[in-house]
C-alpha cells in the first residue's frame, strides 16, 4: 500500500476539503468517530506507521465503549454513536492543545481523568533510552540495553506518596514477573511480554522498542487491575524504588542446578538431611535447587500416572474438574475465534484499500477526461466519474476507520486467549502443590514403616543396638520434620485451591463483562459505519439515477 | 397475429437479437459452448419475423473479422476475450459473462445503422450451422487478422520505421494535429481504463473474501457462544448467525459487481482496443494511398519520357498510368471514407460511453448502498439483545 498520507492527499487537493455531507438520513457521526479521526491524523503526521501505536492510540480517545463503565450515568453505547451531529465530520479536538504530541502524553492525561474509583494506581511507560552496562566482567565489549521510564500515580496509602518515576529495563520486568509467580501461586497472573529474542534482532530497533514499550505498559496496567496483585509488595517495589531494582532474581536456573547438583551427593550418602524442608514446600519442586526433591516428586507422579496405589489425597473437587474442562474448551474456541477475527480484520482492511485504489483510478480518469475533452459528453462523464471517485475514496476511509475500531474491540478475544496462559499456569501450580503433598505423604508412610521395622527388630534382639536406636531417633526426627512439611504443603495446597476458585469466579465474571462490551462495541461500530457507507453510495445512486431510467 | 406485408414495412424497422441458452457441447479438449441466437426483425431481406440458429464463439469471431474487413472506419463492437484457460473450467460465471458479452456484441451491430445492413450479419443470423461452418473455415488464413499482425501495424504506425524499406526519410503519416490528439487520447484512455478495471476486479474479489471471512467468523463465534451459555451465549450465537447471513449477501453483491460494473468497464477497454485497430487501418489506408501517389508520380515522369522518345510502349504505359490513377482515386476515397466515418464514430462512441458508464456507476452505487444498508440493519437488530445481556 503506498503511503497513506500520499494517497489521501491527492484527492484532497483535487476535491475541495469541504466534505459535503449531504446525508439526510439519521445522523451518524459519533463523537468517537470524529475524535478518533483526529487521533489518526495526529498519528499520521507524527509519522508513526506501525499498526500497534495506532491501535493503542485509539484507546486514548475517551471512548466509553472501551473503558469499563464506572459511573452508571454514562449513556448507552448506541446513544453515544448516534449523537446529533454538528455540520460535517469536523475534526474536533479532544481537548488536547498539542495535537501532534506523543501518544503517551495523551494517555497520561486520560489516565488522570479516570479518577473515578476511590483507589487508583495508574502506570505509564515512556521515554525509552539506551544505557550501557558497566562491564566488570572479563568478557569485553560494552553491553547496551534499553531502559524505560515508568511513571506511577496513585492514592494507595501503602505507597507512601502519589507520584513516582523510576527507570527499569526489561530484565527487571522478567524478575518482577517471576517473583509474582512465586508469591501468588494459584492466581491468574497476567503473562508478561515475551522476551522475543528473534524479534529484537529482526525488527527495526525503533519499532521494536516502541512495540515493547506498549507491551510493557499493557502488562503493568493489567497487574494494577488485578485485585490481589495490585496490593503486592513486589509490584510496589518495582514501581517506586529508585535506582537499581532491589528485587533479587530468585530464579537463576543455572546456579540452582549447580547448587542442587552439589547437594545431591551429600543427600545420597545420607550426610545431609534428605528431607524436604517445610519452607521449601511452598515452592514447586520444578526449577528448584533441590534435585532430590525433584526426583522424589517425579517418582510420585509416575506412580500416580500408572495408577497403582490409591492416593489418600487426590483432586476430588468435581466442580473444579468440570470448570477446568470448560476452560479447556473455551481456550480452543477462543483460539479459533481469535484467528477468524484476524482474518476478518484483514478482509475489511483489504476492502478499504481496494476501494481507495479504485477511487484514485477514477480520479485520474476524471482529470484525464477533463483535460482532453473535446465533446460535451466527455465533461458530463467526468462529472459522473468524479462523484463515484469521491464516494469511493470516502468509503475507503470509512472502511479503514471501521477497521481500527474493530481491531480495538475484537482484540479482547486475543487478550482472553492470552489470559489462558495464566490460567494454565495457575492450574499447574495446583497440581504441583498436590504432587508435593502426595510425595510427602508417601514419604511419611515409608518413614513410618521403616520406623516400625526398626522397632520390631530391636525388640527382638536382647540388649539393644546403639546404632539402631540412634537410627530410630533419627527416623523419628525425620518423621516430625516431614509431618511439619506435610502440614505446610497441605496448607499451601489449600491456599492455592482457594486462589483458583476465587480467580475462576473473577475470570468468568470479567470475561462475561468484557465479551458483552466487546460485542456491543463491535456491533455498534458496524452499524454506524455501514450506515454511513450506505449513505455515501445512496447519494451517488441518486445522482446517477437518470441512467437507471434510460437502461432497458 | 398475422400482419400483411404492407403493414409490416410501414412499421419502424427493427432488428433485435438475443444470445441465450448456453450449452456445453463435445468432450475434453474439443469441448465448446454453443448458444442459441434468436433474431426478431421486420427487415424484408430477413424473410420472416423470427429465426433461431445455433452459434459458437468462433462464429462470432468470424462475424467480427468480416465486419472489420468490410467496414473500415467504423468501430466494430468488441468481443469477449478468447480465454483459452478458463474455457476448460467452464464455470457458470464465465459462461454467463461470455453470453452477456456476446449478446451485447450482436445487438450493437444490429443497432448500428451501417453494420446492420451487412450481408455477413445476415449470414450469421440466418444460415444453418453447416453453412456457417463452411464460411468460417474459408476465412482461416486469408482474411483473418491475427492479433500479432495488428500489433505489428501499431508498431509501424508508432515507430515510423516502415519507410526505410521504401527508401524514404519522412514517415508516411498524417500530419493532422487534431487526429494526433485523438490518437493520443485513445492510447492513454486505454491505460487509465485498464487500471480502473483492474481495481474493479479486485473489488469483486474483496467482496468474496470479506464474505468468506464473515462466514468463518460467524461459525467460530457461535462455537464460542456454546462455551459461555446463558444470555451471553445466545448473543454470540445470534451474532454468528447474522455474520453468516451477511456473508451470503456479500457473495451476491460480488456477483452483481462483476456483471454490472466490472464487466462494463472491461467492455469499455475492449471498445478502446477496437478503436486502436481502426486507427491502424486508417494508417494503413493512408500509407497505401500515399505510396500509390508516389508510384503515380514516378509513372508520370516515365510517361513523359516515353512521350518525348515517341516509344511504342507509350500506349501501354498510358493505359497503365490511367489504371494507376483510377486506383489512386479509389484508395484516396477509401482513406477519406475512413476519416469521415471515424469522426462520426468517435462522437457516437463518446455519447454511448457516457451512458454505459453512467449505468455502470448507478449499478455500483445502488448495489453498494443496498449491501451497506442491509448490513447495518442486520447488525442493528442485535443491539437490543446485547443491551439485555448486560442488564
PDB file of C-alpha atoms in Angstrom, chain A residues 25-26 28 76-78 82 326 329-330 333-334 336-337 340-341 343-344 346-348 350-351 354-355 357-358 361-362 364-365 368-369 371-375 377-378 380-381 384-385 388 399 410 413 508 511-512 515-516 518-520 522-524 526-527 530-531 533-535 537-538 540-542 544-548 550-551, chain B residues 181 184-186 188-189 192-193 195-197 199-200 202-203 206-207 209-210 213-214 216-217 219-221 223-224 227-230 232 235-236 239 243 250 261 265 268 346-359 361-366 368-369 371-373 375-377 379-383 386-387 389-390:
ATOM      1  CA  UNK A  25     -30.958  10.244   6.945  1.00  0.00           C
ATOM      2  CA  UNK A  26     -30.103   9.608  10.537  1.00  0.00           C
ATOM      3  CA  UNK A  28     -24.361   9.153  12.399  1.00  0.00           C
ATOM      4  CA  UNK A  76     -25.885   3.562  26.450  1.00  0.00           C
ATOM      5  CA  UNK A  77     -23.475   2.676  23.688  1.00  0.00           C
ATOM      6  CA  UNK A  78     -25.988   3.224  20.968  1.00  0.00           C
ATOM      7  CA  UNK A  82     -25.946   8.158  17.290  1.00  0.00           C
ATOM      8  CA  UNK A 326     -14.899 -25.928  30.329  1.00  0.00           C
ATOM      9  CA  UNK A 329     -12.960 -25.915  25.675  1.00  0.00           C
ATOM     10  CA  UNK A 330     -13.116 -22.159  25.937  1.00  0.00           C
ATOM     11  CA  UNK A 333     -12.826 -21.806  20.814  1.00  0.00           C
ATOM     12  CA  UNK A 334     -11.120 -18.593  21.749  1.00  0.00           C
ATOM     13  CA  UNK A 336     -10.265 -20.232  16.721  1.00  0.00           C
ATOM     14  CA  UNK A 337     -12.394 -17.123  17.106  1.00  0.00           C
ATOM     15  CA  UNK A 340     -11.056 -15.720  12.420  1.00  0.00           C
ATOM     16  CA  UNK A 341     -11.237 -12.246  13.871  1.00  0.00           C
ATOM     17  CA  UNK A 343      -8.913 -12.770   9.030  1.00  0.00           C
ATOM     18  CA  UNK A 344     -11.988 -10.595   9.227  1.00  0.00           C
ATOM     19  CA  UNK A 346      -7.625  -8.236   7.174  1.00  0.00           C
ATOM     20  CA  UNK A 347     -10.551  -8.623   4.792  1.00  0.00           C
ATOM     21  CA  UNK A 348     -12.011  -5.323   5.960  1.00  0.00           C
ATOM     22  CA  UNK A 350      -8.258  -5.023   2.017  1.00  0.00           C
ATOM     23  CA  UNK A 351     -11.742  -3.889   1.102  1.00  0.00           C
ATOM     24  CA  UNK A 354      -9.042  -1.610  -2.893  1.00  0.00           C
ATOM     25  CA  UNK A 355     -11.955   0.784  -2.687  1.00  0.00           C
ATOM     26  CA  UNK A 357      -7.397   2.445  -5.212  1.00  0.00           C
ATOM     27  CA  UNK A 358     -10.495   2.254  -7.347  1.00  0.00           C
ATOM     28  CA  UNK A 361      -8.062   5.365 -10.591  1.00  0.00           C
ATOM     29  CA  UNK A 362     -11.310   7.144 -11.327  1.00  0.00           C
ATOM     30  CA  UNK A 364      -7.113  10.078 -12.581  1.00  0.00           C
ATOM     31  CA  UNK A 365      -9.613   9.250 -15.285  1.00  0.00           C
ATOM     32  CA  UNK A 368      -7.734  12.975 -17.889  1.00  0.00           C
ATOM     33  CA  UNK A 369     -11.161  13.414 -19.431  1.00  0.00           C
ATOM     34  CA  UNK A 371      -8.044  17.845 -19.727  1.00  0.00           C
ATOM     35  CA  UNK A 372      -8.554  16.092 -23.042  1.00  0.00           C
ATOM     36  CA  UNK A 373     -12.239  16.564 -23.560  1.00  0.00           C
ATOM     37  CA  UNK A 374     -13.368  17.683 -26.949  1.00  0.00           C
ATOM     38  CA  UNK A 375     -17.035  16.874 -26.708  1.00  0.00           C
ATOM     39  CA  UNK A 377     -20.465  14.393 -23.332  1.00  0.00           C
ATOM     40  CA  UNK A 378     -16.974  13.832 -22.030  1.00  0.00           C
ATOM     41  CA  UNK A 380     -20.643  15.056 -18.348  1.00  0.00           C
ATOM     42  CA  UNK A 381     -18.973  11.710 -17.970  1.00  0.00           C
ATOM     43  CA  UNK A 384     -20.267  11.260 -13.039  1.00  0.00           C
ATOM     44  CA  UNK A 385     -16.847   9.778 -12.564  1.00  0.00           C
ATOM     45  CA  UNK A 388     -18.147   7.937  -7.928  1.00  0.00           C
ATOM     46  CA  UNK A 399     -13.661   1.174   5.998  1.00  0.00           C
ATOM     47  CA  UNK A 410     -12.003  -7.857  18.830  1.00  0.00           C
ATOM     48  CA  UNK A 413     -10.525 -12.113  22.168  1.00  0.00           C
ATOM     49  CA  UNK A 508     -15.811 -15.759  34.492  1.00  0.00           C
ATOM     50  CA  UNK A 511     -14.862 -12.308  30.815  1.00  0.00           C
ATOM     51  CA  UNK A 512     -18.610 -12.063  30.582  1.00  0.00           C
ATOM     52  CA  UNK A 515     -17.306 -10.018  25.983  1.00  0.00           C
ATOM     53  CA  UNK A 516     -20.592  -8.222  26.313  1.00  0.00           C
ATOM     54  CA  UNK A 518     -16.815  -6.363  23.017  1.00  0.00           C
ATOM     55  CA  UNK A 519     -19.924  -7.477  21.206  1.00  0.00           C
ATOM     56  CA  UNK A 520     -21.673  -4.211  21.851  1.00  0.00           C
ATOM     57  CA  UNK A 522     -18.187  -4.353  17.596  1.00  0.00           C
ATOM     58  CA  UNK A 523     -21.824  -4.332  16.579  1.00  0.00           C
ATOM     59  CA  UNK A 524     -22.378  -0.649  17.294  1.00  0.00           C
ATOM     60  CA  UNK A 526     -20.548  -1.937  12.310  1.00  0.00           C
ATOM     61  CA  UNK A 527     -23.941  -0.262  12.450  1.00  0.00           C
ATOM     62  CA  UNK A 530     -22.101   0.641   7.387  1.00  0.00           C
ATOM     63  CA  UNK A 531     -24.898   3.171   7.647  1.00  0.00           C
ATOM     64  CA  UNK A 533     -21.152   3.953   3.860  1.00  0.00           C
ATOM     65  CA  UNK A 534     -24.679   3.247   2.691  1.00  0.00           C
ATOM     66  CA  UNK A 535     -25.431   6.961   2.769  1.00  0.00           C
ATOM     67  CA  UNK A 537     -23.425   5.324  -2.051  1.00  0.00           C
ATOM     68  CA  UNK A 538     -27.099   6.228  -1.876  1.00  0.00           C
ATOM     69  CA  UNK A 540     -24.238   8.577  -5.846  1.00  0.00           C
ATOM     70  CA  UNK A 541     -27.102   6.308  -6.813  1.00  0.00           C
ATOM     71  CA  UNK A 542     -29.353   9.331  -6.619  1.00  0.00           C
ATOM     72  CA  UNK A 544     -26.834   8.707 -11.388  1.00  0.00           C
ATOM     73  CA  UNK A 545     -30.487   7.740 -11.238  1.00  0.00           C
ATOM     74  CA  UNK A 546     -31.220   9.211 -14.662  1.00  0.00           C
ATOM     75  CA  UNK A 547     -29.221   6.386 -16.188  1.00  0.00           C
ATOM     76  CA  UNK A 548     -31.370   3.836 -14.481  1.00  0.00           C
ATOM     77  CA  UNK A 550     -32.504   5.100 -19.604  1.00  0.00           C
ATOM     78  CA  UNK A 551     -31.362   1.490 -19.484  1.00  0.00           C
TER      79      UNK A 551
ATOM     80  CA  UNK B 181      -4.584  14.432 -30.289  1.00  0.00           C
ATOM     81  CA  UNK B 184      -3.034  10.079 -28.008  1.00  0.00           C
ATOM     82  CA  UNK B 185      -6.334  10.293 -26.216  1.00  0.00           C
ATOM     83  CA  UNK B 186      -7.280   6.784 -27.235  1.00  0.00           C
ATOM     84  CA  UNK B 188      -3.881   6.995 -22.876  1.00  0.00           C
ATOM     85  CA  UNK B 189      -7.512   6.230 -22.253  1.00  0.00           C
ATOM     86  CA  UNK B 192      -6.422   4.592 -17.477  1.00  0.00           C
ATOM     87  CA  UNK B 193      -9.361   2.329 -18.089  1.00  0.00           C
ATOM     88  CA  UNK B 195      -6.172   0.349 -14.310  1.00  0.00           C
ATOM     89  CA  UNK B 196      -9.694   1.152 -13.214  1.00  0.00           C
ATOM     90  CA  UNK B 197     -10.856  -2.224 -14.446  1.00  0.00           C
ATOM     91  CA  UNK B 199      -9.202  -2.399  -9.318  1.00  0.00           C
ATOM     92  CA  UNK B 200     -12.811  -3.127 -10.096  1.00  0.00           C
ATOM     93  CA  UNK B 202     -10.056  -6.727  -7.217  1.00  0.00           C
ATOM     94  CA  UNK B 203     -13.033  -5.131  -5.540  1.00  0.00           C
ATOM     95  CA  UNK B 206     -12.530  -8.376  -1.847  1.00  0.00           C
ATOM     96  CA  UNK B 207     -16.257  -8.822  -1.512  1.00  0.00           C
ATOM     97  CA  UNK B 209     -13.041 -12.561   0.743  1.00  0.00           C
ATOM     98  CA  UNK B 210     -14.953 -10.452   3.207  1.00  0.00           C
ATOM     99  CA  UNK B 213     -14.204 -14.306   6.489  1.00  0.00           C
ATOM    100  CA  UNK B 214     -17.543 -13.218   7.921  1.00  0.00           C
ATOM    101  CA  UNK B 216     -15.868 -18.255   9.214  1.00  0.00           C
ATOM    102  CA  UNK B 217     -16.030 -15.672  11.941  1.00  0.00           C
ATOM    103  CA  UNK B 219     -19.111 -20.051  12.846  1.00  0.00           C
ATOM    104  CA  UNK B 220     -16.292 -19.514  15.332  1.00  0.00           C
ATOM    105  CA  UNK B 221     -18.347 -17.058  17.338  1.00  0.00           C
ATOM    106  CA  UNK B 223     -18.938 -22.161  18.968  1.00  0.00           C
ATOM    107  CA  UNK B 224     -17.580 -19.654  21.421  1.00  0.00           C
ATOM    108  CA  UNK B 227     -18.927 -22.329  25.816  1.00  0.00           C
ATOM    109  CA  UNK B 228     -20.495 -19.410  27.579  1.00  0.00           C
ATOM    110  CA  UNK B 229     -24.082 -20.326  27.906  1.00  0.00           C
ATOM    111  CA  UNK B 230     -26.833 -18.064  29.261  1.00  0.00           C
ATOM    112  CA  UNK B 232     -24.141 -14.061  26.510  1.00  0.00           C
ATOM    113  CA  UNK B 235     -25.890 -13.201  21.941  1.00  0.00           C
ATOM    114  CA  UNK B 236     -22.792 -14.812  20.481  1.00  0.00           C
ATOM    115  CA  UNK B 239     -24.046 -12.632  16.124  1.00  0.00           C
ATOM    116  CA  UNK B 243     -22.470 -12.914  10.210  1.00  0.00           C
ATOM    117  CA  UNK B 250     -21.642 -10.191   0.209  1.00  0.00           C
ATOM    118  CA  UNK B 261     -19.712  -2.899 -13.024  1.00  0.00           C
ATOM    119  CA  UNK B 265     -15.507  -1.467 -17.586  1.00  0.00           C
ATOM    120  CA  UNK B 268     -15.026  -0.189 -22.357  1.00  0.00           C
ATOM    121  CA  UNK B 346     -15.921   8.911 -32.269  1.00  0.00           C
ATOM    122  CA  UNK B 347     -18.796  11.214 -31.466  1.00  0.00           C
ATOM    123  CA  UNK B 348     -21.183   8.301 -31.251  1.00  0.00           C
ATOM    124  CA  UNK B 349     -18.719   6.330 -29.179  1.00  0.00           C
ATOM    125  CA  UNK B 350     -18.289   9.092 -26.638  1.00  0.00           C
ATOM    126  CA  UNK B 351     -22.020   9.569 -26.261  1.00  0.00           C
ATOM    127  CA  UNK B 352     -22.572   5.877 -25.851  1.00  0.00           C
ATOM    128  CA  UNK B 353     -19.833   5.501 -23.318  1.00  0.00           C
ATOM    129  CA  UNK B 354     -21.182   8.270 -21.157  1.00  0.00           C
ATOM    130  CA  UNK B 355     -24.417   6.347 -20.993  1.00  0.00           C
ATOM    131  CA  UNK B 356     -22.770   2.984 -20.499  1.00  0.00           C
ATOM    132  CA  UNK B 357     -20.587   4.263 -17.689  1.00  0.00           C
ATOM    133  CA  UNK B 358     -23.482   6.120 -16.177  1.00  0.00           C
ATOM    134  CA  UNK B 359     -25.418   2.892 -15.986  1.00  0.00           C
ATOM    135  CA  UNK B 361     -21.898   3.710 -11.928  1.00  0.00           C
ATOM    136  CA  UNK B 362     -25.514   3.614 -10.997  1.00  0.00           C
ATOM    137  CA  UNK B 363     -25.412  -0.140 -10.586  1.00  0.00           C
ATOM    138  CA  UNK B 364     -22.280   0.128  -8.486  1.00  0.00           C
ATOM    139  CA  UNK B 365     -23.769   2.750  -6.222  1.00  0.00           C
ATOM    140  CA  UNK B 366     -27.099   1.001  -5.958  1.00  0.00           C
ATOM    141  CA  UNK B 368     -23.173  -0.931  -2.578  1.00  0.00           C
ATOM    142  CA  UNK B 369     -25.860   1.164  -0.943  1.00  0.00           C
ATOM    143  CA  UNK B 371     -25.461  -4.005   0.721  1.00  0.00           C
ATOM    144  CA  UNK B 372     -24.395  -1.454   3.287  1.00  0.00           C
ATOM    145  CA  UNK B 373     -27.931  -0.756   4.374  1.00  0.00           C
ATOM    146  CA  UNK B 375     -25.597  -4.902   6.798  1.00  0.00           C
ATOM    147  CA  UNK B 376     -26.500  -2.008   9.043  1.00  0.00           C
ATOM    148  CA  UNK B 377     -29.965  -3.419   9.561  1.00  0.00           C
ATOM    149  CA  UNK B 379     -26.195  -5.541  12.965  1.00  0.00           C
ATOM    150  CA  UNK B 380     -28.692  -3.129  14.380  1.00  0.00           C
ATOM    151  CA  UNK B 381     -31.146  -5.901  15.104  1.00  0.00           C
ATOM    152  CA  UNK B 382     -28.635  -7.372  17.516  1.00  0.00           C
ATOM    153  CA  UNK B 383     -28.370  -4.315  19.703  1.00  0.00           C
ATOM    154  CA  UNK B 386     -26.973  -7.135  23.619  1.00  0.00           C
ATOM    155  CA  UNK B 387     -28.459  -4.478  25.852  1.00  0.00           C
ATOM    156  CA  UNK B 389     -27.253  -9.097  28.270  1.00  0.00           C
ATOM    157  CA  UNK B 390     -25.685  -6.521  30.468  1.00  0.00           C
TER     158      UNK B 390
END
